[in-house]
Coordinates of C-alpha atoms in Angstrom, one line a residue:
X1 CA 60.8 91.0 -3.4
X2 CA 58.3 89.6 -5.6
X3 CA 59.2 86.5 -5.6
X4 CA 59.5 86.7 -1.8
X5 CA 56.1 87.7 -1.4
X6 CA 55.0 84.8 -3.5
X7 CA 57.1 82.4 -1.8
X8 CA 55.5 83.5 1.2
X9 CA 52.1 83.5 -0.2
X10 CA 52.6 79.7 -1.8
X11 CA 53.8 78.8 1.7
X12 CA 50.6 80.1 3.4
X13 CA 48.4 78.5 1.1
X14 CA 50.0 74.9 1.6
X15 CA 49.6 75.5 5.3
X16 CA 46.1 76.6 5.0
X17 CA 44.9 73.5 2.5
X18 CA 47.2 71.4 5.0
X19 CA 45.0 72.5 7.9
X20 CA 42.3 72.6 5.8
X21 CA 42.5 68.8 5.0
X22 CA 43.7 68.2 8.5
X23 CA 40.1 69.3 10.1
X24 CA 38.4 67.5 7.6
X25 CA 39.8 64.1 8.3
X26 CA 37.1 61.4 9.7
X27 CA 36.8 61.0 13.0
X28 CA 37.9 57.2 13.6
X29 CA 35.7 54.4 14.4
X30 CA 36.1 50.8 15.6
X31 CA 33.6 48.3 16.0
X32 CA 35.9 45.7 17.9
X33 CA 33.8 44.5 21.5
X34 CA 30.7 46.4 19.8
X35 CA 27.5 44.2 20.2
X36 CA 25.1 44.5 17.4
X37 CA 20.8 44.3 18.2
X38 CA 18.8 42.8 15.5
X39 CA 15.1 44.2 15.3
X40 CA 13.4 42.1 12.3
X41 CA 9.8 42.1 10.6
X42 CA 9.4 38.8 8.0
X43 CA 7.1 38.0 6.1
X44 CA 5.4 34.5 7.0
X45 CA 6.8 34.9 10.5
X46 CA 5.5 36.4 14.0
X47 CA 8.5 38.8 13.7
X48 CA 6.9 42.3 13.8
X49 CA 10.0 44.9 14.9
X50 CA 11.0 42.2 17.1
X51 CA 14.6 42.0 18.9
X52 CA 16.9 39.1 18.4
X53 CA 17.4 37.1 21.7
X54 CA 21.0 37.2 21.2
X55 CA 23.2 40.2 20.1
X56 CA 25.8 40.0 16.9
X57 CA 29.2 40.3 17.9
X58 CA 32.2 41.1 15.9
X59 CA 35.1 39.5 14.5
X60 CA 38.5 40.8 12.6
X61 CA 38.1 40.4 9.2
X62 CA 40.5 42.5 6.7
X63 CA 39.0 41.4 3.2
X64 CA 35.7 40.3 2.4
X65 CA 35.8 38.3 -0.7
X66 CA 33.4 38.4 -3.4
X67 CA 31.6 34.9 -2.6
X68 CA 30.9 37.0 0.4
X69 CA 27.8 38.7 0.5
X70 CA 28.2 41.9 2.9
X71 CA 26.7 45.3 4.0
X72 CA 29.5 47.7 4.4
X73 CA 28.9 50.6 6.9
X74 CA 31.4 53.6 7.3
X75 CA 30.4 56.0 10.0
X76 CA 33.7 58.1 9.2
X77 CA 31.7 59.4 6.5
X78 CA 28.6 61.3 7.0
X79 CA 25.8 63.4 4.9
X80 CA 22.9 64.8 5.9
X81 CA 21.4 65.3 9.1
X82 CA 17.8 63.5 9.8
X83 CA 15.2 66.0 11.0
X84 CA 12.2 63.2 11.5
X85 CA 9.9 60.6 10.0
X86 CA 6.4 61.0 10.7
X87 CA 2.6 61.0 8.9
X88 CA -0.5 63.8 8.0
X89 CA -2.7 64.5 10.5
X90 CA -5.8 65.0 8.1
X91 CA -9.2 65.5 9.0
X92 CA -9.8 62.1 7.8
X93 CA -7.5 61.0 10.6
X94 CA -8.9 63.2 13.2
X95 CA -12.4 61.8 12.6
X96 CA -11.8 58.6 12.4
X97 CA -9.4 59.0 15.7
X98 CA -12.9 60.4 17.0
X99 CA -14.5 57.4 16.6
X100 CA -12.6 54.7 18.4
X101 CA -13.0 53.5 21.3
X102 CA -10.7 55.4 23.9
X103 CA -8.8 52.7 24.7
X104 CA -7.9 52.3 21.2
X105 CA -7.1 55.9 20.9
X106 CA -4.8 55.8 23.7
X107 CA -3.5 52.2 21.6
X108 CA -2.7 54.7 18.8
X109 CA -1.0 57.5 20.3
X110 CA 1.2 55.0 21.6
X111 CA 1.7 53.5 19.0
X112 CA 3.3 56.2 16.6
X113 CA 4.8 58.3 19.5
X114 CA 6.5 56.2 22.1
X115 CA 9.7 56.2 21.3
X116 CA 10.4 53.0 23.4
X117 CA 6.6 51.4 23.0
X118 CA 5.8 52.1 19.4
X119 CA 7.3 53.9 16.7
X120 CA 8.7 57.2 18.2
X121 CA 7.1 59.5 15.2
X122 CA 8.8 63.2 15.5
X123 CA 7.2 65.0 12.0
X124 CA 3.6 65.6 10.9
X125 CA 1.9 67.5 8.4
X126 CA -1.4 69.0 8.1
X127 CA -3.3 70.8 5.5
X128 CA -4.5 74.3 4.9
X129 CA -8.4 73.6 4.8
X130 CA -9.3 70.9 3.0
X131 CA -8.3 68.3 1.1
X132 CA -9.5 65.1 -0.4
X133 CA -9.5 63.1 2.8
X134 CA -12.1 65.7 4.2
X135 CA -15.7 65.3 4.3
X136 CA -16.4 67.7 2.5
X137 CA -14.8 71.2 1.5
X138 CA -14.5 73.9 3.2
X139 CA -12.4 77.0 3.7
X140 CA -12.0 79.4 6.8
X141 CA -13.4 82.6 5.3
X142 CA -16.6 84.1 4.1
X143 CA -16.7 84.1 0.3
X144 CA -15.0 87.3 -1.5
X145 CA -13.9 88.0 2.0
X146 CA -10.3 89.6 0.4
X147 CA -9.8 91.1 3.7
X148 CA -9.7 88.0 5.6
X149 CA -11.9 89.6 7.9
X150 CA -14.0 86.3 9.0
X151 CA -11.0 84.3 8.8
X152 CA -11.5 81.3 11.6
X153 CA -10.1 78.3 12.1
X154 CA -13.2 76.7 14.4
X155 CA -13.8 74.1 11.4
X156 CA -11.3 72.5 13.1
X157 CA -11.9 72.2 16.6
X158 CA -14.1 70.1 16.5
X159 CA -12.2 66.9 15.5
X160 CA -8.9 68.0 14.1
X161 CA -7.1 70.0 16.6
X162 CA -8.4 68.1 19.3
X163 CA -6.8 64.7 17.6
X164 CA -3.4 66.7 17.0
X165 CA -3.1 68.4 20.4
X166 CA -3.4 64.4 21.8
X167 CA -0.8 63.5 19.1
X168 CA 1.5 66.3 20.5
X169 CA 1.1 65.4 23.9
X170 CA 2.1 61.8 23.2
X171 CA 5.4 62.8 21.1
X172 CA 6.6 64.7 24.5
X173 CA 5.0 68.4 23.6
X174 CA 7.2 68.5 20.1
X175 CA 6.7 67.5 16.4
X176 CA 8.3 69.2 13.5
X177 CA 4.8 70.2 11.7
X178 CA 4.4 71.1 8.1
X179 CA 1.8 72.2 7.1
X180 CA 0.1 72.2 2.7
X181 CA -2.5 74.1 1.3
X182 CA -4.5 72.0 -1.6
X183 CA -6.7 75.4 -3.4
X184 CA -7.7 78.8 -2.9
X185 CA -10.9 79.6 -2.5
X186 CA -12.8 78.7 -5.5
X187 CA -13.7 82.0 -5.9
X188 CA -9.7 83.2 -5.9
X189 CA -9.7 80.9 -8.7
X190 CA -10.1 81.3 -12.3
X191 CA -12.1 77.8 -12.7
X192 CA -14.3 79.1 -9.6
X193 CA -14.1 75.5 -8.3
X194 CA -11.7 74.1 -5.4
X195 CA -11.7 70.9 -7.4
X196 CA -10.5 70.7 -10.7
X197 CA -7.0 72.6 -11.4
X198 CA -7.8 75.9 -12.2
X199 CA -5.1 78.6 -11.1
X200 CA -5.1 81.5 -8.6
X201 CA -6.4 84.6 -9.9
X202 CA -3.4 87.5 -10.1
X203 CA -5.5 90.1 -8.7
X204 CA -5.8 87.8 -4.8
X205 CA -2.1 86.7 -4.7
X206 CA -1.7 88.8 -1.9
X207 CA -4.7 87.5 0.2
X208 CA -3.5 84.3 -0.6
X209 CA -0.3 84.9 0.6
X210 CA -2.1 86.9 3.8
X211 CA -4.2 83.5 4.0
X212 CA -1.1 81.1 5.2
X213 CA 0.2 83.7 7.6
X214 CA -3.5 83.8 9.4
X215 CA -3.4 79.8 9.7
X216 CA -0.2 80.0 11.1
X217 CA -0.9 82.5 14.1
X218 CA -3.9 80.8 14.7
X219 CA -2.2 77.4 14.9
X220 CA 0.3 78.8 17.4
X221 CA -2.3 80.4 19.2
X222 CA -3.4 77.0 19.5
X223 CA -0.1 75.3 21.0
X224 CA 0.4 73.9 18.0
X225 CA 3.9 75.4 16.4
X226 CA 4.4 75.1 12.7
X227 CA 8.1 74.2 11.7
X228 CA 6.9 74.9 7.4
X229 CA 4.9 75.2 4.7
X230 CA 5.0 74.1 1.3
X231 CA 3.5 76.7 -1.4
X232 CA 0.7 74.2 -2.8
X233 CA 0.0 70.6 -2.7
X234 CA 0.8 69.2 -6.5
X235 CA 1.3 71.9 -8.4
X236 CA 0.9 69.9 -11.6
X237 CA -2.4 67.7 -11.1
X238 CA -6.0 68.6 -12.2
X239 CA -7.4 66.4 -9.5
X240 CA -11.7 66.1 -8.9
X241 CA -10.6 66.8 -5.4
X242 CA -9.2 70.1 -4.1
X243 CA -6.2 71.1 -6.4
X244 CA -4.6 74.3 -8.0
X245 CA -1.8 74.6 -10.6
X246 CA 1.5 76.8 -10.7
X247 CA 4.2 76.1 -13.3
X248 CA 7.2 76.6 -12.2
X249 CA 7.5 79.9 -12.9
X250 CA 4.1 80.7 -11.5
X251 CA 5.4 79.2 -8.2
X252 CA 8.8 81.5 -8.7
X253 CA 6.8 84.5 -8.7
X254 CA 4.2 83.7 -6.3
X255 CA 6.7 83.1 -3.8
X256 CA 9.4 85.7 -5.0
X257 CA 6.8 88.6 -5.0
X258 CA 4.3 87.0 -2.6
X259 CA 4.6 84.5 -0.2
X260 CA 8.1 84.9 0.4
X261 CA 7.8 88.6 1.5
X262 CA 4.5 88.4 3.4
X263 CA 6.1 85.8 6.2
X264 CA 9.1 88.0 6.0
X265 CA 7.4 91.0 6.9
X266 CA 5.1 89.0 9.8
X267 CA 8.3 87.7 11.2
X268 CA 8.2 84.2 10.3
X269 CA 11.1 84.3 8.0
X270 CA 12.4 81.1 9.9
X271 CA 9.3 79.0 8.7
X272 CA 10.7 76.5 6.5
X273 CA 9.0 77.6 3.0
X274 CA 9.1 74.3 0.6
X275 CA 8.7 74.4 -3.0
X276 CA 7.2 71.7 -5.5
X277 CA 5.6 69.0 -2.7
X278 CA 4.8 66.8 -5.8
X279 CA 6.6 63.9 -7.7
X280 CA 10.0 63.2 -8.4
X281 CA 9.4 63.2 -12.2
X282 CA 9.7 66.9 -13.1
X283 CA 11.5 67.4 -9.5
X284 CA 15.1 68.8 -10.8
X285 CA 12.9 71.1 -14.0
X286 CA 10.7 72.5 -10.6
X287 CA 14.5 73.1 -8.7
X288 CA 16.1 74.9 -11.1
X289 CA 13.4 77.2 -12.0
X290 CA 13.1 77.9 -8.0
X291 CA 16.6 78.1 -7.0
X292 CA 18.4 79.8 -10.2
X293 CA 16.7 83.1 -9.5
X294 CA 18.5 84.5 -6.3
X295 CA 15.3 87.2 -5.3
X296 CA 13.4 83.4 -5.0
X297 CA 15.8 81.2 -3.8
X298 CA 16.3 83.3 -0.9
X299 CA 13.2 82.3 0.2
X300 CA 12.7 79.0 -0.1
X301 CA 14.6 76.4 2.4
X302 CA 13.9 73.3 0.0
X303 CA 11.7 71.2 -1.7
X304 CA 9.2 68.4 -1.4
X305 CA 8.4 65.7 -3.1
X306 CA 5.6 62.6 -3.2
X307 CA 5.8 59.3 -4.9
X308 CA 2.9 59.0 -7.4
X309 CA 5.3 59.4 -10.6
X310 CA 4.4 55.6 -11.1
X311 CA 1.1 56.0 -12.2
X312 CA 2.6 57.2 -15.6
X313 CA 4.4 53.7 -15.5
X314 CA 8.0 55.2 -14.6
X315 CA 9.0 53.2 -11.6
X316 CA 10.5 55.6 -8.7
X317 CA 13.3 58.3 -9.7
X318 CA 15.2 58.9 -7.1
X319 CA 18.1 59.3 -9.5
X320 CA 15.8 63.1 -9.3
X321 CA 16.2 63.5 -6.4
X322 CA 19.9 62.7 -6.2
X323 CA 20.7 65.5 -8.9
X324 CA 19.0 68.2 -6.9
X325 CA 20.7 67.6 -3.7
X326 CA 23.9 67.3 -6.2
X327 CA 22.6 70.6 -7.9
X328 CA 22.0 72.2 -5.2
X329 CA 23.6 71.4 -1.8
X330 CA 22.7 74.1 0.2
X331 CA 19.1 73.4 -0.3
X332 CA 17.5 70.6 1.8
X333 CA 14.9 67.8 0.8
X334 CA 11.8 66.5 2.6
X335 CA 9.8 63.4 1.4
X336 CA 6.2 65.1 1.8
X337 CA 3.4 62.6 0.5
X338 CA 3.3 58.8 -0.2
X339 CA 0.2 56.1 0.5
X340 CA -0.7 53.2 -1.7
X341 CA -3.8 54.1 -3.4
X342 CA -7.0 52.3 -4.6
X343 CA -7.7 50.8 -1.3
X344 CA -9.7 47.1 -0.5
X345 CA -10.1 45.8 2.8
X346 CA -8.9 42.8 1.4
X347 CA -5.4 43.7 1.0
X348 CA -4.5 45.0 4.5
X349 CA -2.1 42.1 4.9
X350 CA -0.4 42.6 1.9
X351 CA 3.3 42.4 2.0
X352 CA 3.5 44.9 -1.2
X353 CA 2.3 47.5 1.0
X354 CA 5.2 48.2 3.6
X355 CA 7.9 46.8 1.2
X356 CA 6.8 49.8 -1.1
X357 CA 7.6 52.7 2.1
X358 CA 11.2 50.4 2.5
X359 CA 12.0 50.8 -1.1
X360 CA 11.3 54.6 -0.9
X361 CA 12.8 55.5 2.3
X362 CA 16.4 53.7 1.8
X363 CA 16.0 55.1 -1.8
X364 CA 15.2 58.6 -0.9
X365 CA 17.9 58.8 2.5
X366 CA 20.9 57.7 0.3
X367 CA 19.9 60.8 -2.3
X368 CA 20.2 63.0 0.5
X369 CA 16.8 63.3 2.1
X370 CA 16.5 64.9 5.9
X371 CA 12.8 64.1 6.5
X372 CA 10.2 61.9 5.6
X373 CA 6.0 61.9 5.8
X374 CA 3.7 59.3 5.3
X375 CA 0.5 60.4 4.2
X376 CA -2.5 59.6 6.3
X377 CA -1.6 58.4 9.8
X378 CA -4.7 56.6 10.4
X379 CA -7.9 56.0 7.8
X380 CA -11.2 54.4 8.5
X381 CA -12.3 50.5 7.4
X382 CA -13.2 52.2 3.8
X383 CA -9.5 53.9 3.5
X384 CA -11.2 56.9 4.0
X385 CA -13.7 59.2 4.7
X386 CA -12.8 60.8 1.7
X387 CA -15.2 63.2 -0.1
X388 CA -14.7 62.4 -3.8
X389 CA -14.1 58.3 -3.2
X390 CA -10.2 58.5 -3.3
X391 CA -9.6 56.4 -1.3
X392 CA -6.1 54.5 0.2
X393 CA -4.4 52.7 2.6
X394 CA -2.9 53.8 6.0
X395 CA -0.3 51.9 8.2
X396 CA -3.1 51.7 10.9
X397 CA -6.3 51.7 10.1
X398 CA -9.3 52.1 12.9
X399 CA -12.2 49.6 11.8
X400 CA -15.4 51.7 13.0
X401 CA -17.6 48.8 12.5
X402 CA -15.7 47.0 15.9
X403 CA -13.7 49.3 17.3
X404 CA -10.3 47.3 16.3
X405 CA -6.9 48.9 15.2
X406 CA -5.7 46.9 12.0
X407 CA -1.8 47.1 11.3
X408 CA -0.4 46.9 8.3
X409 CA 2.8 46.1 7.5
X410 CA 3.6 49.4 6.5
X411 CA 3.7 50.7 9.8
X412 CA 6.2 48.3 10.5
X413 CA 8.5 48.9 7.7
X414 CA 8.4 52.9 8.8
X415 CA 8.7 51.6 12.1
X416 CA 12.5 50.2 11.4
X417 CA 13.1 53.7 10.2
X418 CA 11.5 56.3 12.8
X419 CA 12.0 53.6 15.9
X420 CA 15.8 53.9 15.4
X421 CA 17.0 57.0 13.5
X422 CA 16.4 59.4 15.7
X423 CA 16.3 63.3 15.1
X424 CA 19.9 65.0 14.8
X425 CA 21.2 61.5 12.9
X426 CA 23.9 61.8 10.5
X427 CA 23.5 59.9 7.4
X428 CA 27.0 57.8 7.1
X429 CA 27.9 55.6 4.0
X430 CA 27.0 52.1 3.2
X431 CA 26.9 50.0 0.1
X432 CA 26.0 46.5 -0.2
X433 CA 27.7 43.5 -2.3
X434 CA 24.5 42.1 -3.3
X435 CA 21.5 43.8 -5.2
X436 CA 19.1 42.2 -3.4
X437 CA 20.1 43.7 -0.1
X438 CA 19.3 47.3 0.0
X439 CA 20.4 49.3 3.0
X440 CA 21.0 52.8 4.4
X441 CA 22.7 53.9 7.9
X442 CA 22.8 56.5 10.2
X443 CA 24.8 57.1 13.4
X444 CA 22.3 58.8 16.2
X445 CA 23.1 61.7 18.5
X446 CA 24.1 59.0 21.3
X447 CA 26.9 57.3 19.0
X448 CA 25.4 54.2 18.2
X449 CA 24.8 53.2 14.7
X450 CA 21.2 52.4 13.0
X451 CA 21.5 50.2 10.0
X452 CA 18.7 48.9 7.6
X453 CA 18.6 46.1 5.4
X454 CA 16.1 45.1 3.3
X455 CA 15.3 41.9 0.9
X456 CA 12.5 41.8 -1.6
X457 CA 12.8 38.3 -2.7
X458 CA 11.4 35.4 -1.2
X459 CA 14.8 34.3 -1.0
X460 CA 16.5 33.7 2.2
X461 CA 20.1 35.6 2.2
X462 CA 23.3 34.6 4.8
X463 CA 25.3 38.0 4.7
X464 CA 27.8 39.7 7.4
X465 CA 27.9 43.4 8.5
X466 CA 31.4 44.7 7.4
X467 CA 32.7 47.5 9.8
X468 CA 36.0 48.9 9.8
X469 CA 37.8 45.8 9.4
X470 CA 35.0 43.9 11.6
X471 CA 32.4 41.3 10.6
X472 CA 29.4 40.1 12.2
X473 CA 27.5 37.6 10.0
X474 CA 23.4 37.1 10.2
X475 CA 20.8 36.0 7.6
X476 CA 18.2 38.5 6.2
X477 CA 15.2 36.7 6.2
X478 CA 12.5 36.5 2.9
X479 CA 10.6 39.5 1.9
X480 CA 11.7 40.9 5.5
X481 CA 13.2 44.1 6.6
X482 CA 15.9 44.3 9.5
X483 CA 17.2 47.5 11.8
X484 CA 21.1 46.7 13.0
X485 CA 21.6 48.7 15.8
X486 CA 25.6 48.6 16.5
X487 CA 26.5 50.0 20.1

């Protein structure tokens, strides 16, 4: 009987791992008769997102060979899902928005949010109060209010919510928003200061918490819905501008006995509640001290990061990144902060500038990245305002002075990105034969396939597309960036 019953059992379990394997079999692809669209920005060129005249076509090819250089896509195999690629919507922005002309406001919105005219941005991020690209800082309550009783958000009517209602109108009436705080009150603090570090007082980590539920309602109340939150902007950096520091385990606890419970109990356990939202280098230490302690980790959906870790001299770590995802699968990443700093009207047209986002962005979406924010989405002639003179470049900034819009080439390196992956994309594999080809690909809710190629050199490169069996050959261009849209 015994061995019946195991017989049985073996038998059941083959069948169930057969079925198992079964459903998870690839769905098949072909790329014979597809036509591929070529959308290419070069430096030294006119070529800015610009369309090939003539569309790529396949041919049967079994076996590349190594004297081959080739960009292999597999859309049979698929990661994560893309929620959006977007910018900050920072006071800075809103005032400088303020003082264009209103045809060149109506050039911007445009610009980021059409979809078919411009760059078809979907995510934004704002802060809690203010930050360094403020004029000045402020919060939205009385001081030693602990009651929040005089909490009011009117600071930012004026120039702010105006700029991101407009924004939100021209993305269709939805953006995934996130939203940072960058310090407590001072007088929550122990340095009494918004500036410099300091940490939050034990005794006001409930009005703190209490303090992000408040600028949430009021933001809806608004018509302006907030998708999440990150607990504090840098956790780790004594800044001159507005700044506060948790340790890990500070942020653990904050969250575990705080934060975590205080949108619980106001019903907005669905906000998306994002830990760390600073640099890649202590990334996986910030992870594992957030997500190995269940009573925490229930709470928080994912974590953040920025790009700054180069100023110690590391160069990027998305090898960070990749170990977290790997770590921890269940828990999602979002790229939350990244401009080129120490701005100079000079260097507008630099070509460093946008080949910097394309490094990050096909770096951070093959570790396993679902969103992606660009810092400020538009800066004045100065790279600012900015209240303590730190300031940096935007992909568009709005030149007071005549009223002009100046692109950088930033905005159209994200542009190859956010024009073409659309929201609800699935990440699929690629890998590339050459090193100086870097590339990423995702296949869109409508079936058609987005891949990106980039080359830093100044090195022309002939290369083909491999699919399935299927070539289509092109050239990548010098320092350019290409989006390969396979239909």
């Amino acid at each position: 009987m015994q061995k019946f019953l195991f017989a049985g059992l073996l038998t059941l379990g083959l069948s169930s791992a057969g079925l198992a394997q079964k459903a998870a079999q690839p769905a098949p692809y072909s790329a014979a008769g597809r036509k591929v669209t070529v959308y290419t920005t070069a430096q030294g060129t006119k070529q800015r997102l610009t369309a090939s005249p003539t569309a790529l076509t396949f041919q049967a090819q079994a076996q590349p060979l190594e004297t081959q250089p080739t960009v292999f896509v597999d859309p049979t195999h698929a990661f994560q899902t893309m929620i959006g690629i977007g910018g900050a919507m920072t006071d800075a922005a809103a005032e400088t928005f303020a003082k264009m002309p209103k045809a060149q406001q109506q050039e911007f919105l445009k610009a980021y949010f059409s979809p078919t005219d411009g760059i078809g941005y979907t995510l934004a991020r704002t802060t809690i109060h203010s930050s360094d690209f403020s004029t000045g800082s402020y919060t939205y309550i009385t001081d030693g209010d602990s009651k929040l009783k005089s909490f009011s958000i009117d600071h930012d009517r004026k120039y702010r919510l105006p700029f991101i209602k407009q924004c939100l109108a021209a993305a269709g009436g939805q953006l995934t928003m996130h939203v940072s705080p960058w310090s407590p009150p001072a007088w929550m603090k122990t340095n009494n200061s918004m500036l410099q570090g300091g940490q939050l007082k034990p005794e006001f980590r409930q009005p703190w918490a209490d303090y992000y539920v408040k600028f949430i309602q009021a933001y809806e109340q608004e018509g302006v819905p907030i998708w999440g939150l990150t607990t504090q902007n840098e956790p780790m950096a004594k800044q001159k501008w507005e700044s506060c520091l948790y340790t890990a385990e500070d942020e653990r606890d904050f969250v575990k006995n705080f934060l975590g419970p205080t949108l619980k109990k106001a019903g907005m356990g669905d906000k998306k509640l994002i830990g760390w939202d600073h640099n890649r280098d202590l990334a996986f230490q910030r992870a594992t001290t957030l997500f190995d302690d269940p009573e925490a980790s229930k709470y928080f959906w994912g974590l953040g990061f920025h790009w700054y870790e180069t100023w110690t001299g590391s160069t990027m770590q998305f090898d960070n990144i990749r170990r977290v995802k790997e770590t921890y699968p269940d828990k999602h990443l979002i790229f939350t902060e990244g401009c080129v700093e120490n701005f100079q009207f000079s260097g507008i047209n630099d070509w460093r500038l946008g080949e910097r986002y394309g490094y990050s962005m096909i770096n951070d979406f093959n570790a396993g990245t679902e969103a992606w924010t660009d810092w400020n989405i538009l800066l004045d002639e100065t790279g600012g305002p900015n209240h303590v003179g730190n300031f940096c470049y935007a992909p568009i900034h709005g030149d007071t002075r005549s009223g002009q819009l100046l692109y950088t080439n930033s905005y159209y390196y994200i542009g190859h990105f956010s024009k073409f992956i659309r929201p609800g994309a699935k990440r699929v594999a690629t890998a590339s034969s050459r090193d100086i080809l870097q590339t990423t690909a995702f296949q869109n809710p409508d079936g058609s396939v987005a891949v990106v190629v980039m080359n830093t050199t100044a090195k022309p490169l002939d290369f083909q597309l491999w699919v399935q069996g299927q070539a289509a050959p092109t050239t990548s261009p010098a320092h350019s960036i290409m989006t390969m849209i396979v239909k």
